[in-house]
CSV table of C-alpha atoms in Angstrom, one decimal:
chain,number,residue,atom,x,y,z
E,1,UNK,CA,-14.7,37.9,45.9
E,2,UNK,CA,-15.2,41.6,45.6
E,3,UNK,CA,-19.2,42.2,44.9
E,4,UNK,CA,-20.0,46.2,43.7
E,5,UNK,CA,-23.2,48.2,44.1
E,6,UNK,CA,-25.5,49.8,41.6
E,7,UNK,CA,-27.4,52.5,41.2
E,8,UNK,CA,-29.8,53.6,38.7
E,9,UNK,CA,-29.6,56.3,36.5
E,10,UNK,CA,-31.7,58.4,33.9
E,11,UNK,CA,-30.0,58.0,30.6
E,12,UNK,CA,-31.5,59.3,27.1
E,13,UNK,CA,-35.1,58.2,28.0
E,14,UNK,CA,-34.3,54.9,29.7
E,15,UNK,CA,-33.2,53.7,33.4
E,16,UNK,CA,-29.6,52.1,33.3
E,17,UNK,CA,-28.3,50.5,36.2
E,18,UNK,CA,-24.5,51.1,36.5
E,19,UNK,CA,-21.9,49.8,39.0
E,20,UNK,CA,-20.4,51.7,41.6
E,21,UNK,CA,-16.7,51.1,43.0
E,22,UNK,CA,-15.4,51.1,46.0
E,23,UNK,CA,-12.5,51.9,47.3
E,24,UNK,CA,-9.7,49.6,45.4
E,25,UNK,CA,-11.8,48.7,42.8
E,26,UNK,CA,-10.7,47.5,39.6
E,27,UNK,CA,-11.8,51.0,38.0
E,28,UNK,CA,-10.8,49.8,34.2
E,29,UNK,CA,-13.3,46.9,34.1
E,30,UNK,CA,-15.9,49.0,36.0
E,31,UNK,CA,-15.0,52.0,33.3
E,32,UNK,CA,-15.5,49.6,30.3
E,33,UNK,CA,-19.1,47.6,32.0
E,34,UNK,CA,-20.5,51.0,32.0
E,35,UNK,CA,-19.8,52.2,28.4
E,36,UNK,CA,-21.0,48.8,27.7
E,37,UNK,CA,-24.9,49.0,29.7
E,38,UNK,CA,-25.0,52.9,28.8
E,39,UNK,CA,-24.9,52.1,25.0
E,40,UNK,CA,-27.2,49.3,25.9
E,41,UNK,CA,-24.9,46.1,24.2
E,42,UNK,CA,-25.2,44.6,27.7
E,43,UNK,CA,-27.4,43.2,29.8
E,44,UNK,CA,-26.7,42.8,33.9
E,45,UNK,CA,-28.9,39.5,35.1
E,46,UNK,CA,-32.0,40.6,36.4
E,47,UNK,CA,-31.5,39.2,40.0
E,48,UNK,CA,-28.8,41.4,40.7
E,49,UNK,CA,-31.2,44.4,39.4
E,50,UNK,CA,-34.1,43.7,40.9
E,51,UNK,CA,-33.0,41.8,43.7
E,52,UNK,CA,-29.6,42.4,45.5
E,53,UNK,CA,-28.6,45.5,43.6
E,54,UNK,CA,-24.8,44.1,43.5
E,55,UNK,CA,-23.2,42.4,40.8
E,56,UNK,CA,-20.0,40.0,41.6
E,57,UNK,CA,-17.0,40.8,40.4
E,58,UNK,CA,-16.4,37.2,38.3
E,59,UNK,CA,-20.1,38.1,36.7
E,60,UNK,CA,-18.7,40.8,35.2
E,61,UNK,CA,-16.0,39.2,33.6
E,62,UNK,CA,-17.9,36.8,32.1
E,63,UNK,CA,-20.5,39.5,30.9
E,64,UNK,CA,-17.8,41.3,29.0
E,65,UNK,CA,-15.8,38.7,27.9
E,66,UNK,CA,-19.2,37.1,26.6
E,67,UNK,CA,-19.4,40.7,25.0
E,68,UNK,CA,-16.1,40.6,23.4
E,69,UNK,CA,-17.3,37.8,21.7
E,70,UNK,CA,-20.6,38.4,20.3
E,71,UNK,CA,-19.3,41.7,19.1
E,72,UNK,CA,-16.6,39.9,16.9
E,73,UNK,CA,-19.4,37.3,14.9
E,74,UNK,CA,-17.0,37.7,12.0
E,75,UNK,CA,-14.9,35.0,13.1
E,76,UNK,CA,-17.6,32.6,13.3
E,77,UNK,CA,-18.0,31.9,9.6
E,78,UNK,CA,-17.4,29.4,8.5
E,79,UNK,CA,-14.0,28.6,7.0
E,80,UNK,CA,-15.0,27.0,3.6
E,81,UNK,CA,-16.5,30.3,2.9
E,82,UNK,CA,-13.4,32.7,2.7
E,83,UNK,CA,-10.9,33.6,0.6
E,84,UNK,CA,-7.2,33.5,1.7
E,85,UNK,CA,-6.9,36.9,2.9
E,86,UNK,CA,-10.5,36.9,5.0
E,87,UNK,CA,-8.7,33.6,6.6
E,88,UNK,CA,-6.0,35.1,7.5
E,89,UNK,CA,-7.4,38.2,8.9
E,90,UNK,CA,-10.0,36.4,10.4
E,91,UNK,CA,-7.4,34.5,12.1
E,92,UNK,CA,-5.6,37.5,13.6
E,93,UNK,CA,-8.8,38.8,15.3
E,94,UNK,CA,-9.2,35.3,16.8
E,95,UNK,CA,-6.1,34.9,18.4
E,96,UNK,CA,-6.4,38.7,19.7
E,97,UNK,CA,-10.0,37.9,21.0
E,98,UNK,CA,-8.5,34.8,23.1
E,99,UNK,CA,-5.7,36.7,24.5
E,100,UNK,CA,-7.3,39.3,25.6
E,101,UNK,CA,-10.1,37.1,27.3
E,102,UNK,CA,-7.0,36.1,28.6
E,103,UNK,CA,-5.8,38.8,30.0
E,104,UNK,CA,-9.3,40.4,31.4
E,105,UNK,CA,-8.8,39.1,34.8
E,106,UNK,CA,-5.5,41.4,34.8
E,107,UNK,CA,-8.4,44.5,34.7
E,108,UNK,CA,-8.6,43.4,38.3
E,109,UNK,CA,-5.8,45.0,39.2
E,110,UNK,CA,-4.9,47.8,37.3
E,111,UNK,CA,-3.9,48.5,34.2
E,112,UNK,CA,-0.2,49.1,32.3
E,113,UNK,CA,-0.9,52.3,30.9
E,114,UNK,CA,2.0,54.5,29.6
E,115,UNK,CA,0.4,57.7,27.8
E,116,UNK,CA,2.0,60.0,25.1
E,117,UNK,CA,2.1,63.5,25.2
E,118,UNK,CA,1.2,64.4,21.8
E,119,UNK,CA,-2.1,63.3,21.3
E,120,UNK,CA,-5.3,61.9,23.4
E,121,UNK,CA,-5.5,58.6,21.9
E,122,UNK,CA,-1.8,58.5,22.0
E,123,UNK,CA,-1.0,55.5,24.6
E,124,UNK,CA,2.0,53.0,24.2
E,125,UNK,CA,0.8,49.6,22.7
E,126,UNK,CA,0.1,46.9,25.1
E,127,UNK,CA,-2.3,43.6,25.7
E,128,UNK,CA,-4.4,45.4,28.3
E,129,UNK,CA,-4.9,48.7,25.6
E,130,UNK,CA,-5.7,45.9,23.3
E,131,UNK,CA,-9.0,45.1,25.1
E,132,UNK,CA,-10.4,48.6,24.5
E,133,UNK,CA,-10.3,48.1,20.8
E,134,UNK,CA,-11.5,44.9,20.6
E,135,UNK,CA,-14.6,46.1,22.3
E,136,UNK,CA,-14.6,49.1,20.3
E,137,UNK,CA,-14.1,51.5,22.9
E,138,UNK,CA,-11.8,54.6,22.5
E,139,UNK,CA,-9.4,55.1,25.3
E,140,UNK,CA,-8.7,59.2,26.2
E,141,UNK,CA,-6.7,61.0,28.2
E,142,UNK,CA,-5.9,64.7,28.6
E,143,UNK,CA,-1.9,64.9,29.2
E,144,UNK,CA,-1.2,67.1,26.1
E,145,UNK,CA,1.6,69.6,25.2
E,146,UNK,CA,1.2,73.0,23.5
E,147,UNK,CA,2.5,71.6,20.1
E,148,UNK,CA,3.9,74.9,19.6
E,149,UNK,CA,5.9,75.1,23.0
E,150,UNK,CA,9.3,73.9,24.1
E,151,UNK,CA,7.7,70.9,25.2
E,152,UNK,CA,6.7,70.0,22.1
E,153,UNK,CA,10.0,70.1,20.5
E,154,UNK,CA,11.9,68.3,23.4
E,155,UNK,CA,9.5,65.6,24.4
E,156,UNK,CA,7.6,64.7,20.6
E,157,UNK,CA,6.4,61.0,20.8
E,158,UNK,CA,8.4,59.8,24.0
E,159,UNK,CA,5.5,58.2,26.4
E,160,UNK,CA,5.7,59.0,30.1
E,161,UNK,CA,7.9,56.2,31.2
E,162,UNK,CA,10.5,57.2,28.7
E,163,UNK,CA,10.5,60.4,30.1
E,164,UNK,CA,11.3,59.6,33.4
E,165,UNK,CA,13.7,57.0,32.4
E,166,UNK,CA,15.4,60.2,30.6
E,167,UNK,CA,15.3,62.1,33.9
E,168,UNK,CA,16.6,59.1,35.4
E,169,UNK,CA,19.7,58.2,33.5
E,170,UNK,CA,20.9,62.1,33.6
E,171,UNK,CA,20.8,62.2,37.4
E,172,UNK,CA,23.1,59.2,37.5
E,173,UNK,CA,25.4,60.2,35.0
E,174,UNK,CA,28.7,60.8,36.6
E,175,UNK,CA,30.2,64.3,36.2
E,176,UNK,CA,33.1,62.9,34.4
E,177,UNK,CA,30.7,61.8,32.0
E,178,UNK,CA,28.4,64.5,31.7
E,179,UNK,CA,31.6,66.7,30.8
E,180,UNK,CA,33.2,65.0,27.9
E,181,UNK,CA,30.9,67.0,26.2
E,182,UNK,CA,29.9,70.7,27.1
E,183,UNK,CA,27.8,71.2,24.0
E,184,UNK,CA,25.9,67.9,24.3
E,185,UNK,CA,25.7,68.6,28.3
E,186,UNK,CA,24.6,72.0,27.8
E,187,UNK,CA,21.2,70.7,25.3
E,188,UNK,CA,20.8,67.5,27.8
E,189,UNK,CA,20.8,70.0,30.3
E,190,UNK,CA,18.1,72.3,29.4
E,191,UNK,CA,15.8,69.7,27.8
E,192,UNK,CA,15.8,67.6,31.7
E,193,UNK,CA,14.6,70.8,32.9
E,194,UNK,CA,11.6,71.1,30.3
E,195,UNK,CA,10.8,67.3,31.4
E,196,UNK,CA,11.0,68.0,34.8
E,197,UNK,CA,9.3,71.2,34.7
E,198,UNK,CA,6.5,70.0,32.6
E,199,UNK,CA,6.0,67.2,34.3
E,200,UNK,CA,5.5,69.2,37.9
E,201,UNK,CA,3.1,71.7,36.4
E,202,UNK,CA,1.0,69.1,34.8
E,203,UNK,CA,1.1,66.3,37.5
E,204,UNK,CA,-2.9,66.6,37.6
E,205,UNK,CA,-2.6,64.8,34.0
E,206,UNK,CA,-4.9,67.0,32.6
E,207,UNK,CA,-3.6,70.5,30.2
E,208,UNK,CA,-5.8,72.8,28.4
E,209,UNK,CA,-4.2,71.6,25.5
E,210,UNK,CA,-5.8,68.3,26.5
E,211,UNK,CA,-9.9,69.5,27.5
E,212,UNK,CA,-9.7,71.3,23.7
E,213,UNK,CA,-8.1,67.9,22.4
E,214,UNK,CA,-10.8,65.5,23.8
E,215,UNK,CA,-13.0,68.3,22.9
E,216,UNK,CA,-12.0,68.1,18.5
E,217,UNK,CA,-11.5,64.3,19.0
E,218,UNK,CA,-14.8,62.9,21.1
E,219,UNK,CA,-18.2,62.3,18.7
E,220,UNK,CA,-21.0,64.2,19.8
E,221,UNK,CA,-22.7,61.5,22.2
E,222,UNK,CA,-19.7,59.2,22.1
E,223,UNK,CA,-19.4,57.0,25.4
E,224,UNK,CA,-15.5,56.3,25.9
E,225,UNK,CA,-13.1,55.5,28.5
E,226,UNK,CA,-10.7,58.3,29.9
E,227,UNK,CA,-7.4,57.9,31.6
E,228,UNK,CA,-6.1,60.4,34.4
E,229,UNK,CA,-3.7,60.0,37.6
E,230,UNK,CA,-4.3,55.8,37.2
E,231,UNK,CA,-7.9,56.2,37.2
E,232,UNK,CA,-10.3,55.3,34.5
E,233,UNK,CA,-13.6,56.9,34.0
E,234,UNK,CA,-16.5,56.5,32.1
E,235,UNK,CA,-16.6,59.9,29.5
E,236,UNK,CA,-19.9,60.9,27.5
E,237,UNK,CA,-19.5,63.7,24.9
E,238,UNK,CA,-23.0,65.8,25.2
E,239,UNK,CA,-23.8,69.2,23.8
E,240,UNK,CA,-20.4,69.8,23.2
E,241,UNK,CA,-19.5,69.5,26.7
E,242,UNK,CA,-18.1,66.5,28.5
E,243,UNK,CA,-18.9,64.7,31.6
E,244,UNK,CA,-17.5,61.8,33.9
E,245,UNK,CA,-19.9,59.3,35.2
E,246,UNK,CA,-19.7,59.9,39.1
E,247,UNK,CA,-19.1,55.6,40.2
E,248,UNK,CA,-17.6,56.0,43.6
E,249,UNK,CA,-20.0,54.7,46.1
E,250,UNK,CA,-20.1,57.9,48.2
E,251,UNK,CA,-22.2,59.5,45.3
E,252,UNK,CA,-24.8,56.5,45.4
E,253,UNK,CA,-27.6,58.8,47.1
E,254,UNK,CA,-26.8,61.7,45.2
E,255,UNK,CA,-29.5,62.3,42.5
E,256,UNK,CA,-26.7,63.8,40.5
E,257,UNK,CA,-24.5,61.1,38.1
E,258,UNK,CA,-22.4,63.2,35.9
E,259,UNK,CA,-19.6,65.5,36.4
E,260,UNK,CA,-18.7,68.1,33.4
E,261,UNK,CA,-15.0,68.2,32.9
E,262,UNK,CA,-14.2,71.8,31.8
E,263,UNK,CA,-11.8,73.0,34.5
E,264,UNK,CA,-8.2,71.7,34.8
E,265,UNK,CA,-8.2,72.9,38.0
E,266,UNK,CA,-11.0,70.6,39.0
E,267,UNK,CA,-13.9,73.5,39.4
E,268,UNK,CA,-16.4,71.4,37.6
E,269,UNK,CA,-20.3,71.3,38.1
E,270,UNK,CA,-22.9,68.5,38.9
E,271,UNK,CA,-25.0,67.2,36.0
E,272,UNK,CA,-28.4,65.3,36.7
E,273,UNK,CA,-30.0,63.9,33.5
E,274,UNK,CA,-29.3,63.0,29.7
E,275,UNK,CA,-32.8,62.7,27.6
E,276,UNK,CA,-34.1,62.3,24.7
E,277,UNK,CA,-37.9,64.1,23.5
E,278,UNK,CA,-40.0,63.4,20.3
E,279,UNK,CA,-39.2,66.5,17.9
E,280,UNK,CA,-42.7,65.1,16.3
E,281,UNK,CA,-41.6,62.8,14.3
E,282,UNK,CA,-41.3,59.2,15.7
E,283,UNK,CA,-39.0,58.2,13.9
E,284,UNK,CA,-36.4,60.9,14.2
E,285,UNK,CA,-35.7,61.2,17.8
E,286,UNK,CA,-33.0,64.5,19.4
E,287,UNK,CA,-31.1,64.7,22.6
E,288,UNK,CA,-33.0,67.6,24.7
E,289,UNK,CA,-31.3,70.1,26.0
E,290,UNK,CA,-32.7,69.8,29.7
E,291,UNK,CA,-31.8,71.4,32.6
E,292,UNK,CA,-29.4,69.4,33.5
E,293,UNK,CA,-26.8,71.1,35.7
E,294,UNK,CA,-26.9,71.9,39.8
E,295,UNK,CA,-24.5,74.6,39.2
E,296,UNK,CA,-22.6,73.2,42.6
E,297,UNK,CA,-19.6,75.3,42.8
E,298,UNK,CA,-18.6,77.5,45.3
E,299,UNK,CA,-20.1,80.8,43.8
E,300,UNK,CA,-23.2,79.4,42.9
E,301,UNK,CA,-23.2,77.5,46.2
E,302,UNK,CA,-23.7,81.3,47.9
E,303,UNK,CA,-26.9,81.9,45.8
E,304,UNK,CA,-28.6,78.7,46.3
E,305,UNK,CA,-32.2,78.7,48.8
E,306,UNK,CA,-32.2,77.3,52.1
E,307,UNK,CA,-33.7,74.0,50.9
E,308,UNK,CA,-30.6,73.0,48.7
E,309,UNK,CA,-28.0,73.9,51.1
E,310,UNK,CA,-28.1,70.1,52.6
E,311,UNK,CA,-27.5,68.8,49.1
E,312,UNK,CA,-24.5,71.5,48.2
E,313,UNK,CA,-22.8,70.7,51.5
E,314,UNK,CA,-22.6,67.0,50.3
E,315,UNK,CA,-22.0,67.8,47.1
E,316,UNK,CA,-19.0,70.2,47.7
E,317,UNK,CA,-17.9,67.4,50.6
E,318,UNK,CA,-17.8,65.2,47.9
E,319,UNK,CA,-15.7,67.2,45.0
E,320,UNK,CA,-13.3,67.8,48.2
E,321,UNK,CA,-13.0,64.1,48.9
E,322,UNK,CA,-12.4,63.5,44.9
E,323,UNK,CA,-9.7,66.7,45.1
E,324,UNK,CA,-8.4,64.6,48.0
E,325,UNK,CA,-7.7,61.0,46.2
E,326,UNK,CA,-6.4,63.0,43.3
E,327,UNK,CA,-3.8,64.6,45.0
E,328,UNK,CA,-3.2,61.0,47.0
E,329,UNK,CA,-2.7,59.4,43.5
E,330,UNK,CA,-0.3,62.3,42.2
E,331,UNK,CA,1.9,61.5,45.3
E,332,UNK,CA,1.9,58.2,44.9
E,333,UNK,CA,2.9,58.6,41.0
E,334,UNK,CA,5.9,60.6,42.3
E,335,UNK,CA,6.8,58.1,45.2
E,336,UNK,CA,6.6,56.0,42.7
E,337,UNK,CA,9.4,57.7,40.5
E,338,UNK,CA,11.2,58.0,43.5
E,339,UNK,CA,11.5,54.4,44.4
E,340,UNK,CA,12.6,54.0,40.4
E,341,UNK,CA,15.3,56.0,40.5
E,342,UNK,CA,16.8,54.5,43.7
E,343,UNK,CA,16.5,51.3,42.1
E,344,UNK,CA,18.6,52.5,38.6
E,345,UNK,CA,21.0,54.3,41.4
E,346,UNK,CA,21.7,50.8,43.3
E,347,UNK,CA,21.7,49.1,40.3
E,348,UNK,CA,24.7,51.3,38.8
E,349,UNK,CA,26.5,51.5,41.5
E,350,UNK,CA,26.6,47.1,41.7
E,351,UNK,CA,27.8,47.3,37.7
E,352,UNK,CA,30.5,49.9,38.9
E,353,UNK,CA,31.4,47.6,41.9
């Protein structure tokens, strides 16, 4: 019964109402509605533009799903005028179109995501990943290894949930076990602490091995979908720089909408406006480079005149709160692992019982 806000933003010469989340919203749908009304292959209904300025949860559903298929007219030829093969294929893309309608209501509540380390489109295969290319959305993240460290070597194409089932399985090893072997043990032994260690210096989700990744792999003006700490974002490649579409509902008064990701640390600045301007020919329209960025971060913060100071207090309130949930969602990720591993531990010790 959940019902979101929206707010209307600027976005390469035209006004785009996007939805807002709340607190426990289902962030993947509300991540995927927006690349979907930015690129302009959706429509909201007009009532809940003009008139309420919410949108139900259940409407967008059906927007999207209504989306899914329009965007796949392909399978609606008729059958008497393919060969074999088109059939076939044909066939394939139908059945994936009506399980993942299927499966859309699951966006609700989060998303099984399992990421690999070697690449940004790199995620294990599952129904829910399915969705994003059936729309023909690219899903990102920025968990990336140096492919010429340690890391690299040790961890190659194992996804996050093998690694800690790795870590897991070593810590319950007996030591019986873990000395039948000393030269095994010894090369178990130091790649766990590469895992672990990489692991805990990159529990933000987000390397610089990752920002120069999504920077080589992203299209210039590409709207996508990117992954971090169970969160899902809305990511728009601009000028060679990227940005995050600012949803939460605390941000609905801000005039700024955009957030460039260029920091792992999370020092990022404010951005205001995407546009486009007539280079004099009609029919050959350019993105403008506007001023575009508030330059909110603590050192321009000192510079700024008395009449802006209102708007960088809320501002920098705001990139706290967001550092805040961040580091919330990091703990819970580790809780998380901890819970896991008691569960393998009290499920070994019942087969040795």
């Amino acid at each position: 019964n959940e019902v979101f806000e929206l707010k209307t933003i600027p976005f390469l010469g035209r006004d785009v109402s996007v939805i807002l989340q709340n607190a426990n919203g289902p962030c993947p749908l509300l991540a995927i509605a927006n690349v979907l009304l930015l690129r302009n292959t959706i429509r909201l209904p007009a009532t809940c533009v003009e008139v309420t300025r919410t949108i139900h949860v259940q409407q967008i559903l059906s927007i999207v799903a209504e989306h899914m298929l329009d965007a796949n007219k392909e399978t609606k030829q008729p059958r008497d005028l393919l060969d074999k093969d088109q059939e076939m294929r044909i066939e394939t893309i139908r059945r994936n179109i009506s399980d993942a309608i299927s499966i859309l209501p699951k966006l609700l509540t989060g998303v099984d995501v399992n990421p690999r380390f070697a690449t940004c489109r790199a995620f294990e295969f599952t129904d829910e990943v399915a969705i994003f290319d059936l729309l023909d959305i690219s899903l990102f993240h920025g968990w990336i290894y140096d492919s010429r460290s340690e890391e690299a070597k040790c961890i190659g194409n194992m996804s996050y949930n093998q690694l800690v089932e790795r870590i897991i399985n070593w810590d319950v090893r007996g030591e019986q076990q873990k000395q039948q072997d000393q030269n095994q043990e010894g090369q178990d032994g130091r790649d766990i602490v590469i895992i672990r260690d990489f692991l805990e210096e990159s529990s933000s989700q987000l390397t610089t091995e990752g920002l120069f990744a999504l920077q080589e792999e992203m299209k210039e003006s590409e709207l996508a979908v990117f992954f971090r700490n169970n969160h899902f974002s809305t990511i728009f490649k601009y000028q060679n720089q990227l940005h995050l579409l600012m949803t939460d509902s605390g941000y609905k008064e801000m005039v700024e909408c955009w957030e460039t990701l260029t920091d792992v640390s999370g020092n990022n600045q404010f951005s205001t406006i995407f546009e486009r301007h007539d280079a004099g020919n009609n029919n050959n329209k350019q993105l403008a480079d506007l001023p575009m960025t508030s330059g909110l971060t603590q050192s321009a913060y000192k510079d700024m005149n008395r009449a802006d100071v209102d708007t960088a207090d809320f501002a920098l309130a705001l990139q706290l709160q967001e550092e805040e949930v961040i580091y919330g969602e990091q703990e819970a990720m580790k809780e998380q692992q901890r819970r896991r591993e008691r569960e393998i531990q009290l499920q070994r010790q019942r087969e040795r019982e």
